[in-house]
PDB file of C-alpha atoms in Angstrom:
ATOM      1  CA  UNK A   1     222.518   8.938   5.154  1.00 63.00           C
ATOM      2  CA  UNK A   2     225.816  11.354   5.447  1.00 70.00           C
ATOM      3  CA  UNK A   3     227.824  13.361   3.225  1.00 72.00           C
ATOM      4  CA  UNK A   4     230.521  11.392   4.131  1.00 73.00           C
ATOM      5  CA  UNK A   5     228.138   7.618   2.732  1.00 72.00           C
ATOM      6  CA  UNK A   6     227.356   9.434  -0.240  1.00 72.00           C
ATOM      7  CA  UNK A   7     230.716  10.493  -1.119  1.00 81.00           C
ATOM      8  CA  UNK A   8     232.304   6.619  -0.126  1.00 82.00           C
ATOM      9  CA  UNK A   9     229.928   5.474  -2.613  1.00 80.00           C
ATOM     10  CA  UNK A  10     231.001   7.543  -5.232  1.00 83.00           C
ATOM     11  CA  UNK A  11     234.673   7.060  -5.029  1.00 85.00           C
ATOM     12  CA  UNK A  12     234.498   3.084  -4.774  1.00 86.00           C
ATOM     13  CA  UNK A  13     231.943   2.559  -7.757  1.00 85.00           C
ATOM     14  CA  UNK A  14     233.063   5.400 -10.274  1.00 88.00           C
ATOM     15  CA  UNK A  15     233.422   3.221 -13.165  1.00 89.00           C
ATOM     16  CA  UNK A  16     229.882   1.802 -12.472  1.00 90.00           C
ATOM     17  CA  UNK A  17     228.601   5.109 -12.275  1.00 92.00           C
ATOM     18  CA  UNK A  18     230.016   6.494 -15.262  1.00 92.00           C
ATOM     19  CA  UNK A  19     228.752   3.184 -17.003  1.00 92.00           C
ATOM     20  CA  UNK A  20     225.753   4.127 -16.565  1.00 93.00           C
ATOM     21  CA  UNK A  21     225.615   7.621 -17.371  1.00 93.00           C
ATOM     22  CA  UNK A  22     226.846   7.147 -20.721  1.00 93.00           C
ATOM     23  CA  UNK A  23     224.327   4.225 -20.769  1.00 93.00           C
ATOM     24  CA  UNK A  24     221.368   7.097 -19.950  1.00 94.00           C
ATOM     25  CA  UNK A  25     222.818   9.676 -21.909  1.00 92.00           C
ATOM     26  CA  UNK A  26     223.291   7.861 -25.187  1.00 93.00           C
ATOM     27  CA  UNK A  27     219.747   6.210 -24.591  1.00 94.00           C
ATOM     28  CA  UNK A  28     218.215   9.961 -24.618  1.00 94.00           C
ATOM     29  CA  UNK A  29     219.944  11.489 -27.113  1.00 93.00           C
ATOM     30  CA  UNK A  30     219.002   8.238 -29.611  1.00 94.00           C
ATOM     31  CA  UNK A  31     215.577   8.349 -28.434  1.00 95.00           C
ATOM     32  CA  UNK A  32     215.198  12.100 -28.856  1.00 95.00           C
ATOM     33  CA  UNK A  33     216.893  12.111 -32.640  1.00 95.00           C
ATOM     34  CA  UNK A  34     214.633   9.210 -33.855  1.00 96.00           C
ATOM     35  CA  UNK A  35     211.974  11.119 -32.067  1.00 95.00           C
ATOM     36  CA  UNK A  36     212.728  14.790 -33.758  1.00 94.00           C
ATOM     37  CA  UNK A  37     212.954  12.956 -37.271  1.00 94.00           C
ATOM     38  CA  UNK A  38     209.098  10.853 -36.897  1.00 95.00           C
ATOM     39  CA  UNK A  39     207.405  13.485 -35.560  1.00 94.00           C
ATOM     40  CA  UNK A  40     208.207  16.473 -36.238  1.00 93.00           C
ATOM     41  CA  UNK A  41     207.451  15.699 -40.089  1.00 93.00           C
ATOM     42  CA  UNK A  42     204.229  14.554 -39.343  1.00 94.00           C
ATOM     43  CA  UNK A  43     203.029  17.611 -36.972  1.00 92.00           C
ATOM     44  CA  UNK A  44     203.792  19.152 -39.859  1.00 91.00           C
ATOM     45  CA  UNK A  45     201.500  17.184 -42.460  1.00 91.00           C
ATOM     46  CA  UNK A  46     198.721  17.140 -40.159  1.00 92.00           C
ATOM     47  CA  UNK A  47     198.648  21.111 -39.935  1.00 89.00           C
ATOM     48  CA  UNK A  48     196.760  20.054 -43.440  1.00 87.00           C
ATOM     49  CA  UNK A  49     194.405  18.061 -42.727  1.00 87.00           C
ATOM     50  CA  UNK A  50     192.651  18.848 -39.222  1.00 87.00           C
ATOM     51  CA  UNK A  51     190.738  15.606 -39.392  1.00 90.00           C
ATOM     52  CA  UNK A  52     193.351  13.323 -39.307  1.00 92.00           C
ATOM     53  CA  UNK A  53     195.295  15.563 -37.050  1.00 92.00           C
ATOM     54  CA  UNK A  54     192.484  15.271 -34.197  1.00 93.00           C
ATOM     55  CA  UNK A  55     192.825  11.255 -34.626  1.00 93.00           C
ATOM     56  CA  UNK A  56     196.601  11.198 -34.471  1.00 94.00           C
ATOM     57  CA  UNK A  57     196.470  13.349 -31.509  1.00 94.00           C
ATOM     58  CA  UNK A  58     193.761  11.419 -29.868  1.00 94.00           C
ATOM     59  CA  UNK A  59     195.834   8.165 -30.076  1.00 94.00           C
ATOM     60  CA  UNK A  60     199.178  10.156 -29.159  1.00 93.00           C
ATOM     61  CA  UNK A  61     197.236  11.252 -25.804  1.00 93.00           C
ATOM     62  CA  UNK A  62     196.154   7.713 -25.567  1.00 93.00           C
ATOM     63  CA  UNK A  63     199.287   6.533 -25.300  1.00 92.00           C
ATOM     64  CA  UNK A  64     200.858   9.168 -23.020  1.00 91.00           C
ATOM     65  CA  UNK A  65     198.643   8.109 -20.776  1.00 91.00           C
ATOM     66  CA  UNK A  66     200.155   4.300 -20.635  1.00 89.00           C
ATOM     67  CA  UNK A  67     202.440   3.960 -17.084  1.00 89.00           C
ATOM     68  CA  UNK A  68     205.785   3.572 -18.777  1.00 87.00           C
ATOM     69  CA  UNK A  69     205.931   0.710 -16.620  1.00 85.00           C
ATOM     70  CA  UNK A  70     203.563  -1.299 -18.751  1.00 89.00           C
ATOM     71  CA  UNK A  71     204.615   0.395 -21.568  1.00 89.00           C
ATOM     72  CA  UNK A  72     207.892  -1.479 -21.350  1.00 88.00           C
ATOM     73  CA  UNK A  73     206.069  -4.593 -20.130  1.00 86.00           C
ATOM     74  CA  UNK A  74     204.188  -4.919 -23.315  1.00 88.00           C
ATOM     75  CA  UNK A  75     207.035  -4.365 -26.023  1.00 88.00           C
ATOM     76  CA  UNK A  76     209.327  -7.027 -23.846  1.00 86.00           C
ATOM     77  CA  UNK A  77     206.155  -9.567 -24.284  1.00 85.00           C
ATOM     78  CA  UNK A  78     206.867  -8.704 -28.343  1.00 85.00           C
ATOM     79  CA  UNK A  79     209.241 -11.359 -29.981  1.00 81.00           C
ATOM     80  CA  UNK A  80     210.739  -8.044 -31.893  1.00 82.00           C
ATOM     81  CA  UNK A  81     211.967  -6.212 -29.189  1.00 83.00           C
ATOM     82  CA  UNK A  82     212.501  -8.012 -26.066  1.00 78.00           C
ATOM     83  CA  UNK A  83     214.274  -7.250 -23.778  1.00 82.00           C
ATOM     84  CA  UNK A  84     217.047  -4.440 -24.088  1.00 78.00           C
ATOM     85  CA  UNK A  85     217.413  -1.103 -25.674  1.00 84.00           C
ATOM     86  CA  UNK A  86     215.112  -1.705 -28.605  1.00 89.00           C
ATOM     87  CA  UNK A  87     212.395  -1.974 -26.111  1.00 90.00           C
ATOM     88  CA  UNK A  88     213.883   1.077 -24.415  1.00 91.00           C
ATOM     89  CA  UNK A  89     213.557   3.199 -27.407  1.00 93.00           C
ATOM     90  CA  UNK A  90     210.599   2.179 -29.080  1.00 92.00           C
ATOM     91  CA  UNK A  91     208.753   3.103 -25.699  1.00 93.00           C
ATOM     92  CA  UNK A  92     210.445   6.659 -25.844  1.00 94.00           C
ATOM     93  CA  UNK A  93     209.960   7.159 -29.071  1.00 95.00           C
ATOM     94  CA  UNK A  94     206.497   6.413 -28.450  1.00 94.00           C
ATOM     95  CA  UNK A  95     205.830   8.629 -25.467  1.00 94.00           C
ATOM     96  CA  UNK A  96     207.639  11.814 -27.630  1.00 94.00           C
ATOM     97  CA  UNK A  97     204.614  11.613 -29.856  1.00 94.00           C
ATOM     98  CA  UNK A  98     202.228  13.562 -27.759  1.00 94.00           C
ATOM     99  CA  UNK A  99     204.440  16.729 -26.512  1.00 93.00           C
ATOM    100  CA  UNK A 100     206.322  16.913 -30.608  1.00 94.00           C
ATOM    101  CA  UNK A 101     203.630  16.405 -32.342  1.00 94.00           C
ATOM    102  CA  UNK A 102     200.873  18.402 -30.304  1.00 93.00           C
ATOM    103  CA  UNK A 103     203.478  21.217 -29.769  1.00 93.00           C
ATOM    104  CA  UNK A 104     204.529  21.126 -34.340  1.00 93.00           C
ATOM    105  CA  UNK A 105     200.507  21.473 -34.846  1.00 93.00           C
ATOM    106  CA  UNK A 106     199.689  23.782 -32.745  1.00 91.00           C
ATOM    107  CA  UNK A 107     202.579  26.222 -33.289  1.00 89.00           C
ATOM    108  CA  UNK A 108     201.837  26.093 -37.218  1.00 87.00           C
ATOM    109  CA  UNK A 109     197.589  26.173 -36.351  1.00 86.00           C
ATOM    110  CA  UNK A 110     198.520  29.535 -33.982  1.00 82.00           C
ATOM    111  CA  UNK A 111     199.815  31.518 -36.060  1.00 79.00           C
ATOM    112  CA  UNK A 112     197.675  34.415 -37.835  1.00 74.00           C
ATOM    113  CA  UNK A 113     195.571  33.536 -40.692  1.00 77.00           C
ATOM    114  CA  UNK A 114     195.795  36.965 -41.790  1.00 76.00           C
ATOM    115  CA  UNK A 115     199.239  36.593 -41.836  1.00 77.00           C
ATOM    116  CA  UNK A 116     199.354  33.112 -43.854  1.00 76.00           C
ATOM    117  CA  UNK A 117     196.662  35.183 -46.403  1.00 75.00           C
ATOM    118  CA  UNK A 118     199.092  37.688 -46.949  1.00 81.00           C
ATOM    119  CA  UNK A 119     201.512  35.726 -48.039  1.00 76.00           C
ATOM    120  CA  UNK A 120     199.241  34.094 -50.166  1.00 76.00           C
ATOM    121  CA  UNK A 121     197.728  37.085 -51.992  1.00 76.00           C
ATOM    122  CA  UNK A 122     201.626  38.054 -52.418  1.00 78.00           C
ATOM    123  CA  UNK A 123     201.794  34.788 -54.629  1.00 73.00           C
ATOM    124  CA  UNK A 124     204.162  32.570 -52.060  1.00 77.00           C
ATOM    125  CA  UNK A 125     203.675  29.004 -52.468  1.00 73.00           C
ATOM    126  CA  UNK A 126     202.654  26.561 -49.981  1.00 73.00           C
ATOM    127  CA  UNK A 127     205.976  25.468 -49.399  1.00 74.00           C
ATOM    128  CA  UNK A 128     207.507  28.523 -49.062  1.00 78.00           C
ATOM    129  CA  UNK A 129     204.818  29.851 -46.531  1.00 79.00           C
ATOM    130  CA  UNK A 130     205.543  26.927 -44.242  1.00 78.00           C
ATOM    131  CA  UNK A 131     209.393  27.884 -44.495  1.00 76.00           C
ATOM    132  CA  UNK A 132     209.220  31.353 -44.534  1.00 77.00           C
ATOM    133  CA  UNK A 133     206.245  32.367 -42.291  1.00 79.00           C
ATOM    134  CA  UNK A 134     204.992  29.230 -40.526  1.00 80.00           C
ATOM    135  CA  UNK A 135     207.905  27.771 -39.183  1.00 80.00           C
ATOM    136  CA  UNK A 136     209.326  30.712 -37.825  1.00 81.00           C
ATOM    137  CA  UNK A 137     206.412  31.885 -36.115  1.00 82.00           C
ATOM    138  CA  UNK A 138     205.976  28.873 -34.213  1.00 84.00           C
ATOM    139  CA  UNK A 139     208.979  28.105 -33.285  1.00 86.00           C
ATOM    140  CA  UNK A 140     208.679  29.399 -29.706  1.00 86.00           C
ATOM    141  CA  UNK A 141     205.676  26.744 -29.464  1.00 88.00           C
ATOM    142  CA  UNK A 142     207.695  23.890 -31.320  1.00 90.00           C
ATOM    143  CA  UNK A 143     210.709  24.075 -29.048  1.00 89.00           C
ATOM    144  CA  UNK A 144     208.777  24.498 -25.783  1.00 89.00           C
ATOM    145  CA  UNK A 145     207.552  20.766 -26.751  1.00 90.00           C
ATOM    146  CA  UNK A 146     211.329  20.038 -27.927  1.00 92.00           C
ATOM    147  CA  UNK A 147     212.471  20.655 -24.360  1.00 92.00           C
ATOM    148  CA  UNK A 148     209.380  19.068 -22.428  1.00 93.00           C
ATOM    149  CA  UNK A 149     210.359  16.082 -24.966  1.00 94.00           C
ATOM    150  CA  UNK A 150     214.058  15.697 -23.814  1.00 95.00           C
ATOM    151  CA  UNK A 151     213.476  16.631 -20.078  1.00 94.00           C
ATOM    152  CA  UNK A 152     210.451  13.791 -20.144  1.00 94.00           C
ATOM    153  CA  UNK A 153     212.700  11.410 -22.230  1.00 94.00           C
ATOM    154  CA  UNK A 154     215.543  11.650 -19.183  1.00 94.00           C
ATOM    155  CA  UNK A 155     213.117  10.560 -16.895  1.00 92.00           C
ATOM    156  CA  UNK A 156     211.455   8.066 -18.066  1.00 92.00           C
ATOM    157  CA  UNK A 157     214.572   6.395 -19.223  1.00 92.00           C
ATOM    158  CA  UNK A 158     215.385   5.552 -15.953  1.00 91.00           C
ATOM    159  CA  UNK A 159     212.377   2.789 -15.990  1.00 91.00           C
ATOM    160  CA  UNK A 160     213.985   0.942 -18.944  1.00 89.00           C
ATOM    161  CA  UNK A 161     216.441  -0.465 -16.006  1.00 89.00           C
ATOM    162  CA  UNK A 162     213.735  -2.767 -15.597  1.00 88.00           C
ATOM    163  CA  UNK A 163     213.684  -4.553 -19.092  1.00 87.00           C
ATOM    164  CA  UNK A 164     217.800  -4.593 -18.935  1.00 82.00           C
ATOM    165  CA  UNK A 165     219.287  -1.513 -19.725  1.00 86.00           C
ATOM    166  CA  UNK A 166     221.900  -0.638 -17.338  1.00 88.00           C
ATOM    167  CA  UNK A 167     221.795   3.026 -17.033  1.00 91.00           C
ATOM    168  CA  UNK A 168     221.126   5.646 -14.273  1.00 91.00           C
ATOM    169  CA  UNK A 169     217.485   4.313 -13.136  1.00 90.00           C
ATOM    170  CA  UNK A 170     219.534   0.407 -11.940  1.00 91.00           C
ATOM    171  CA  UNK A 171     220.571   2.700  -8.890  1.00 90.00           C
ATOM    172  CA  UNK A 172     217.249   3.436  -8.073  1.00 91.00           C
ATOM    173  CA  UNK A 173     215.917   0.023  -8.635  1.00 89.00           C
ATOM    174  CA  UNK A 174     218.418  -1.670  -6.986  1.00 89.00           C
ATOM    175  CA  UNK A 175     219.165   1.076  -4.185  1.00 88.00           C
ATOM    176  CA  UNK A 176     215.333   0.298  -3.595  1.00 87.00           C
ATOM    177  CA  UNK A 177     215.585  -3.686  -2.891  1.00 87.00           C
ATOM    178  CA  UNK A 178     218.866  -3.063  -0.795  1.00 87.00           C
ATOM    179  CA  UNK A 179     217.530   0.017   1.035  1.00 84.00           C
ATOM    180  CA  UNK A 180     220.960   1.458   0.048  1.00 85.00           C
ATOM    181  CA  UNK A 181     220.315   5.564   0.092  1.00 87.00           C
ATOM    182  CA  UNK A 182     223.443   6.438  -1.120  1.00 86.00           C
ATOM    183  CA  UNK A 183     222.803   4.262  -4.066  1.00 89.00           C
ATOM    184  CA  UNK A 184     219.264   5.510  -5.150  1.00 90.00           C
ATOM    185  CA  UNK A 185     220.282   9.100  -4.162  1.00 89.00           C
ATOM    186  CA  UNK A 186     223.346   8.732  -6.769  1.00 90.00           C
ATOM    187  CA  UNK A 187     220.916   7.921  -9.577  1.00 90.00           C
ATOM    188  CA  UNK A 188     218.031  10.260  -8.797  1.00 91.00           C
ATOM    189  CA  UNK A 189     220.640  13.439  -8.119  1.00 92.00           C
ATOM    190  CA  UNK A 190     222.757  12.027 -11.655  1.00 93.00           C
ATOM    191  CA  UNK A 191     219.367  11.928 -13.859  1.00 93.00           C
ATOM    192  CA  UNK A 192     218.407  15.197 -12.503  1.00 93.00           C
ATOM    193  CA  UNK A 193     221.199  16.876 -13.408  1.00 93.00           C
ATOM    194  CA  UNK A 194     221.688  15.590 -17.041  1.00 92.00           C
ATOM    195  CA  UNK A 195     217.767  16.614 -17.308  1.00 93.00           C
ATOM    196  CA  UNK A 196     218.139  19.984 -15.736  1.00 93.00           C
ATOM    197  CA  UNK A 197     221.910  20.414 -18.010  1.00 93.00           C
ATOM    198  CA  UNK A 198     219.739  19.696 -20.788  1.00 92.00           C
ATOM    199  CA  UNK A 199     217.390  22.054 -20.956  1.00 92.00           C
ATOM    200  CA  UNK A 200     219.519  25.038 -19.450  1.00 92.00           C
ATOM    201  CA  UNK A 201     221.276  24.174 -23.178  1.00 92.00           C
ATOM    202  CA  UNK A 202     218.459  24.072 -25.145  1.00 90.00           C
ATOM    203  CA  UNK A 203     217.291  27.477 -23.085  1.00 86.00           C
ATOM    204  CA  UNK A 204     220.639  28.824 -24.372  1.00 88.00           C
ATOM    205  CA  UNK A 205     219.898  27.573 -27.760  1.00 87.00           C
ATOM    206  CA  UNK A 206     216.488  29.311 -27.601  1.00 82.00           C
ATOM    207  CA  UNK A 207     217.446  32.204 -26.666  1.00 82.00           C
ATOM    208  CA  UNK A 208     219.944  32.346 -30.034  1.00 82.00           C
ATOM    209  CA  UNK A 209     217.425  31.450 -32.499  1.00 77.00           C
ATOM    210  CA  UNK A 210     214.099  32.538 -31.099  1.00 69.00           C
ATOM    211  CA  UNK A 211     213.328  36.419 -31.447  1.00 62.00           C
ATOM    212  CA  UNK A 212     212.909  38.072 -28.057  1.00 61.00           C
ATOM    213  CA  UNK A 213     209.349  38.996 -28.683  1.00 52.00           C
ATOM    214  CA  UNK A 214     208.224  35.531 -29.800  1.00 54.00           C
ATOM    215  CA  UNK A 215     209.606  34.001 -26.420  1.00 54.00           C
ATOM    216  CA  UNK A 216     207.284  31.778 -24.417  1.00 56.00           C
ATOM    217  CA  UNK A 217     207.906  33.324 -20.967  1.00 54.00           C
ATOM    218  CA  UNK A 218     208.464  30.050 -18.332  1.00 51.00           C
TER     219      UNK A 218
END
């Protein structure tokens, strides 16, 4: 392949290929936001109870460890979801459990006890500890697995091409059966750079609102 293939491609399917960005971008941002509001609460209620927090973290690993592949597979075989973006981000939503929810627990569960005991003795409520001392403190851990979530989320979106959803990951797919480079490289370089805008964003973001000192270096 040439410069000159790539850029041919570009200019004679634009339309397609903004099609399909939108398609992938709007399919990652939905996923992450239903993602952020299901898990993120329940990291949080399982920093109480470390019994049921080692089950829901046991099935969470479970199912991160399902090839999205058949992931996808399964939900399309399910009268509910079929084929289409509900498939697409159910699947997501799913795979988000493992890196939110590992990443809320253990950023609340790290923080000093003698900290959290302090409070206490100073008469702060349970409520007030988790906004006031909990939260705060691990927040460097809780948005490290915010950013592995969305970064994992753009790639794995690309697979839902194969259950219908005509975003970035058709170029691959089809750039595969056609042995069309141009095509596939299109897709691959497109998803790579949403992913890798992403997180230089949510870096940004990080930077803002976590405290030098409590930065996870990277």
């Amino acid at each position: 392949m040439t410069l000159e293939d790539f850029i041919n491609f570009f200019t004679k399917n634009t339309g397609t290929i903004i099609e399909y960005t939108e398609n992938h971008f709007t399919l990652v941002l939905s996923a992450v936001a239903i993602s952020l509001e299901i898990w993120v609460p329940i990291g949080l209620l399982l920093t109480k109870n470390d019994k049921w927090a080692a089950r829901v973290l046991a099935l969470a690993n479970t199912i991160f460890c399902i090839p999205s592949l058949s992931m996808f597979a399964i939900l399309v075989a399910i009268p509910t979801f079929g084929l289409g973006r509900k498939s697409a981000l159910f699947a997501l939503v799913l795979y988000a459990m493992m890196p939110l929810i590992r990443n809320v627990y253990d950023g609340v569960k790290n923080v000093d006890r003698n900290v959290i005991e302090a409070a206490r003795g100073m008469g702060m409520s349970s409520g007030r500890i988790m906004r006031e001392i909990l939260l705060p403190l691990g927040i460097p851990i809780i948005f490290a697995g915010f950013r592995i979530t969305v970064v994992m989320t753009t790639g794995i979106a690309a697979i839902a091409t194969y259950i219908g959803e005509r975003n970035l990951g058709r170029f691959i797919s089809e750039g595969l059966v056609r042995s069309n480079t141009p095509m596939m490289v299109t897709g691959a370089l497109i998803i790579s750079l949403i992913a890798i805008g992403l997180d230089t964003i949510l870096g940004a973001i990080e930077k803002r609102i976590v405290p030098r000192g409590l930065r996870i270096n990277r």
